[in-house]
mmCIF file of N, CA and C in Angstrom:
data_model
loop_
_atom_site.group_PDB
_atom_site.id
_atom_site.type_symbol
_atom_site.label_atom_id
_atom_site.label_comp_id
_atom_site.label_asym_id
_atom_site.label_seq_id
_atom_site.Cartn_x
_atom_site.Cartn_y
_atom_site.Cartn_z
ATOM 1 N N MET A 1 171.708 47.416 210.197
ATOM 2 C CA MET A 1 171.749 48.298 211.349
ATOM 3 C C MET A 1 172.903 49.274 211.240
ATOM 4 N N GLY A 2 174.027 48.830 210.707
ATOM 5 C CA GLY A 2 175.184 49.709 210.590
ATOM 6 C C GLY A 2 174.928 50.885 209.675
ATOM 7 N N ILE A 3 174.278 50.653 208.548
ATOM 8 C CA ILE A 3 173.987 51.726 207.596
ATOM 9 C C ILE A 3 172.990 52.713 208.201
ATOM 10 N N GLU A 4 171.989 52.194 208.891
ATOM 11 C CA GLU A 4 170.992 53.068 209.497
ATOM 12 C C GLU A 4 171.607 53.958 210.562
ATOM 13 N N SER A 5 172.497 53.431 211.371
ATOM 14 C CA SER A 5 173.093 54.234 212.434
ATOM 15 C C SER A 5 174.038 55.286 211.860
ATOM 16 N N VAL A 6 174.739 54.963 210.764
ATOM 17 C CA VAL A 6 175.602 55.957 210.124
ATOM 18 C C VAL A 6 174.751 57.094 209.582
ATOM 19 N N GLY A 7 173.635 56.766 208.949
ATOM 20 C CA GLY A 7 172.742 57.796 208.426
ATOM 21 C C GLY A 7 172.217 58.697 209.529
ATOM 22 N N GLY A 8 171.877 58.110 210.656
ATOM 23 C CA GLY A 8 171.381 58.896 211.786
ATOM 24 C C GLY A 8 172.442 59.802 212.364
ATOM 25 N N SER A 9 173.678 59.302 212.468
ATOM 26 C CA SER A 9 174.743 60.134 213.026
ATOM 27 C C SER A 9 175.098 61.272 212.084
ATOM 28 N N GLU A 10 174.999 61.024 210.769
ATOM 29 C CA GLU A 10 175.261 62.103 209.813
ATOM 30 C C GLU A 10 174.229 63.213 209.952
ATOM 31 N N LEU A 11 173.003 62.839 210.268
ATOM 32 C CA LEU A 11 171.958 63.840 210.454
ATOM 33 C C LEU A 11 172.200 64.691 211.696
ATOM 34 N N LEU A 12 172.920 64.150 212.662
ATOM 35 C CA LEU A 12 173.199 64.895 213.889
ATOM 36 C C LEU A 12 174.426 65.786 213.782
ATOM 37 N N VAL A 13 175.330 65.504 212.865
ATOM 38 C CA VAL A 13 176.590 66.240 212.785
ATOM 39 C C VAL A 13 176.353 67.714 212.455
ATOM 40 N N GLU A 14 175.540 67.999 211.456
ATOM 41 C CA GLU A 14 175.329 69.389 211.036
ATOM 42 C C GLU A 14 174.723 70.255 212.145
ATOM 43 N N PRO A 15 173.673 69.811 212.832
ATOM 44 C CA PRO A 15 173.138 70.638 213.923
ATOM 45 C C PRO A 15 174.142 70.854 215.056
ATOM 46 N N VAL A 16 174.945 69.831 215.350
ATOM 47 C CA VAL A 16 175.946 69.968 216.410
ATOM 48 C C VAL A 16 176.996 70.995 216.001
ATOM 49 N N ILE A 17 177.442 70.957 214.759
ATOM 50 C CA ILE A 17 178.420 71.934 214.270
ATOM 51 C C ILE A 17 177.834 73.339 214.341
ATOM 52 N N LYS A 18 176.574 73.491 213.951
ATOM 53 C CA LYS A 18 175.924 74.803 214.014
ATOM 54 C C LYS A 18 175.846 75.301 215.450
ATOM 55 N N GLU A 19 175.561 74.391 216.381
ATOM 56 C CA GLU A 19 175.462 74.775 217.788
ATOM 57 C C GLU A 19 176.822 75.231 218.322
ATOM 58 N N PHE A 20 177.892 74.511 217.996
ATOM 59 C CA PHE A 20 179.232 74.921 218.417
ATOM 60 C C PHE A 20 179.604 76.265 217.808
ATOM 61 N N ARG A 21 179.283 76.447 216.539
ATOM 62 C CA ARG A 21 179.580 77.718 215.872
ATOM 63 C C ARG A 21 178.844 78.849 216.582
ATOM 64 N N TYR A 22 177.589 78.613 216.918
ATOM 65 C CA TYR A 22 176.797 79.622 217.618
ATOM 66 C C TYR A 22 177.428 79.956 218.965
ATOM 67 N N MET A 23 177.825 78.928 219.724
ATOM 68 C CA MET A 23 178.410 79.158 221.044
ATOM 69 C C MET A 23 179.697 79.961 220.948
ATOM 70 N N PHE A 24 180.553 79.644 219.990
ATOM 71 C CA PHE A 24 181.839 80.315 219.891
ATOM 72 C C PHE A 24 181.739 81.678 219.211
ATOM 73 N N CYS A 25 180.728 81.892 218.431
ATOM 74 C CA CYS A 25 180.576 83.159 217.707
ATOM 75 C C CYS A 25 179.569 84.096 218.365
ATOM 76 N N PHE A 26 179.021 83.728 219.490
ATOM 77 C CA PHE A 26 177.958 84.515 220.110
ATOM 78 C C PHE A 26 178.399 85.946 220.368
ATOM 79 N N ASN A 27 179.600 86.137 220.914
ATOM 80 C CA ASN A 27 180.077 87.490 221.198
ATOM 81 C C ASN A 27 180.184 88.312 219.925
ATOM 82 N N ASN A 28 180.624 87.691 218.840
ATOM 83 C CA ASN A 28 180.694 88.403 217.567
ATOM 84 C C ASN A 28 179.302 88.783 217.082
ATOM 85 N N PHE A 29 178.337 87.881 217.259
ATOM 86 C CA PHE A 29 176.963 88.187 216.868
ATOM 87 C C PHE A 29 176.429 89.377 217.670
ATOM 88 N N VAL A 30 176.693 89.386 218.968
ATOM 89 C CA VAL A 30 176.220 90.475 219.827
ATOM 90 C C VAL A 30 176.882 91.788 219.421
ATOM 91 N N GLN A 31 178.184 91.755 219.174
ATOM 92 C CA GLN A 31 178.898 92.966 218.773
ATOM 93 C C GLN A 31 178.366 93.495 217.437
ATOM 94 N N GLU A 32 178.162 92.611 216.483
ATOM 95 C CA GLU A 32 177.634 93.031 215.184
ATOM 96 C C GLU A 32 176.219 93.593 215.331
ATOM 97 N N PHE A 33 175.418 92.982 216.187
ATOM 98 C CA PHE A 33 174.065 93.478 216.435
ATOM 99 C C PHE A 33 174.110 94.884 217.027
ATOM 100 N N ASP A 34 174.992 95.090 218.010
ATOM 101 C CA ASP A 34 175.128 96.410 218.627
ATOM 102 C C ASP A 34 175.565 97.457 217.609
ATOM 103 N N GLU A 35 176.501 97.088 216.738
ATOM 104 C CA GLU A 35 176.963 98.023 215.711
ATOM 105 C C GLU A 35 175.836 98.379 214.748
ATOM 106 N N GLN A 36 175.038 97.394 214.368
ATOM 107 C CA GLN A 36 173.915 97.653 213.466
ATOM 108 C C GLN A 36 172.850 98.524 214.145
ATOM 109 N N MET A 37 172.613 98.294 215.433
ATOM 110 C CA MET A 37 171.657 99.127 216.167
ATOM 111 C C MET A 37 172.138 100.572 216.228
ATOM 112 N N LEU A 38 173.437 100.775 216.466
ATOM 113 C CA LEU A 38 174.000 102.122 216.499
ATOM 114 C C LEU A 38 173.864 102.791 215.139
ATOM 115 N N THR A 39 174.158 102.061 214.076
ATOM 116 C CA THR A 39 174.023 102.593 212.721
ATOM 117 C C THR A 39 172.582 103.010 212.448
ATOM 118 N N MET A 40 171.642 102.178 212.851
ATOM 119 C CA MET A 40 170.230 102.497 212.631
ATOM 120 C C MET A 40 169.795 103.696 213.467
ATOM 121 N N ALA A 41 170.267 103.788 214.705
ATOM 122 C CA ALA A 41 169.911 104.919 215.565
ATOM 123 C C ALA A 41 170.452 106.222 214.982
ATOM 124 N N LEU A 42 171.689 106.202 214.507
ATOM 125 C CA LEU A 42 172.268 107.402 213.904
ATOM 126 C C LEU A 42 171.513 107.806 212.645
ATOM 127 N N ALA A 43 171.109 106.839 211.851
ATOM 128 C CA ALA A 43 170.327 107.139 210.645
ATOM 129 C C ALA A 43 168.981 107.757 211.028
ATOM 130 N N LEU A 44 168.366 107.258 212.080
ATOM 131 C CA LEU A 44 167.093 107.807 212.545
ATOM 132 C C LEU A 44 167.269 109.252 212.996
ATOM 133 N N TYR A 45 168.337 109.532 213.756
ATOM 134 C CA TYR A 45 168.587 110.905 214.201
ATOM 135 C C TYR A 45 168.818 111.838 213.017
ATOM 136 N N ARG A 46 169.565 111.376 212.012
ATOM 137 C CA ARG A 46 169.789 112.210 210.825
ATOM 138 C C ARG A 46 168.474 112.485 210.106
ATOM 139 N N LEU A 47 167.635 111.483 210.020
ATOM 140 C CA LEU A 47 166.334 111.647 209.371
ATOM 141 C C LEU A 47 165.461 112.637 210.139
ATOM 142 N N GLN A 48 165.452 112.527 211.461
ATOM 143 C CA GLN A 48 164.661 113.451 212.270
ATOM 144 C C GLN A 48 165.187 114.878 212.141
ATOM 145 N N ASP A 49 166.516 115.043 212.122
ATOM 146 C CA ASP A 49 167.103 116.372 211.934
ATOM 147 C C ASP A 49 166.718 116.945 210.579
ATOM 148 N N ALA A 50 166.782 116.135 209.548
ATOM 149 C CA ALA A 50 166.412 116.592 208.209
ATOM 150 C C ALA A 50 164.944 116.995 208.171
ATOM 151 N N GLU A 51 164.104 116.236 208.842
ATOM 152 C CA GLU A 51 162.678 116.555 208.878
ATOM 153 C C GLU A 51 162.448 117.903 209.559
ATOM 154 N N GLN A 52 163.158 118.165 210.654
ATOM 155 C CA GLN A 52 163.019 119.440 211.354
ATOM 156 C C GLN A 52 163.503 120.599 210.487
ATOM 157 N N ILE A 53 164.600 120.412 209.792
ATOM 158 C CA ILE A 53 165.133 121.458 208.921
ATOM 159 C C ILE A 53 164.153 121.759 207.793
ATOM 160 N N ILE A 54 163.599 120.737 207.200
ATOM 161 C CA ILE A 54 162.621 120.934 206.121
ATOM 162 C C ILE A 54 161.396 121.681 206.648
ATOM 163 N N PHE A 55 160.943 121.329 207.829
ATOM 164 C CA PHE A 55 159.788 122.013 208.415
ATOM 165 C C PHE A 55 160.095 123.487 208.649
ATOM 166 N N ILE A 56 161.267 123.783 209.192
ATOM 167 C CA ILE A 56 161.665 125.175 209.437
ATOM 168 C C ILE A 56 161.742 125.944 208.125
ATOM 169 N N LEU A 57 162.377 125.364 207.130
ATOM 170 C CA LEU A 57 162.483 126.033 205.831
ATOM 171 C C LEU A 57 161.102 126.260 205.222
ATOM 172 N N TYR A 58 160.248 125.281 205.305
ATOM 173 C CA TYR A 58 158.899 125.400 204.757
ATOM 174 C C TYR A 58 158.137 126.511 205.475
ATOM 175 N N THR A 59 158.240 126.550 206.804
ATOM 176 C CA THR A 59 157.545 127.570 207.589
ATOM 177 C C THR A 59 158.039 128.963 207.224
ATOM 178 N N HIS A 60 159.356 129.140 207.125
ATOM 179 C CA HIS A 60 159.919 130.448 206.776
ATOM 180 C C HIS A 60 159.557 130.836 205.352
ATOM 181 N N THR A 61 159.543 129.892 204.455
ATOM 182 C CA THR A 61 159.195 130.181 203.062
ATOM 183 C C THR A 61 157.743 130.645 202.962
ATOM 184 N N ARG A 62 156.864 130.018 203.695
ATOM 185 C CA ARG A 62 155.446 130.423 203.688
ATOM 186 C C ARG A 62 155.274 131.802 204.289
ATOM 187 N N SER A 63 156.043 132.113 205.340
ATOM 188 C CA SER A 63 155.899 133.437 205.958
ATOM 189 C C SER A 63 156.389 134.527 205.010
ATOM 190 N N PHE A 64 157.415 134.248 204.205
ATOM 191 C CA PHE A 64 157.893 135.226 203.228
ATOM 192 C C PHE A 64 156.902 135.387 202.083
ATOM 193 N N SER A 65 156.270 134.326 201.668
ATOM 194 C CA SER A 65 155.345 134.404 200.536
ATOM 195 C C SER A 65 154.032 135.084 200.921
ATOM 196 N N ASN A 66 153.707 135.095 202.215
ATOM 197 C CA ASN A 66 152.479 135.748 202.677
ATOM 198 C C ASN A 66 152.648 137.253 202.849
ATOM 199 N N LYS A 67 153.863 137.757 202.792
ATOM 200 C CA LYS A 67 154.101 139.195 202.994
ATOM 201 C C LYS A 67 153.837 139.988 201.768
#
């Protein structure tokens, strides 16, 4: 019985440690998530701006070639 109970308690230690780590690091996780969301949003805006610039250049280039 002693060996079985030690084995069972060892199986519980890792999940408990992970849960404590999660509880104490939650604010850091949220902050990192917010930073990554901001980075992705800025990248999306840059991509959209580049797309608009390419469209404008393409439109102007076609109008010059048709003259």
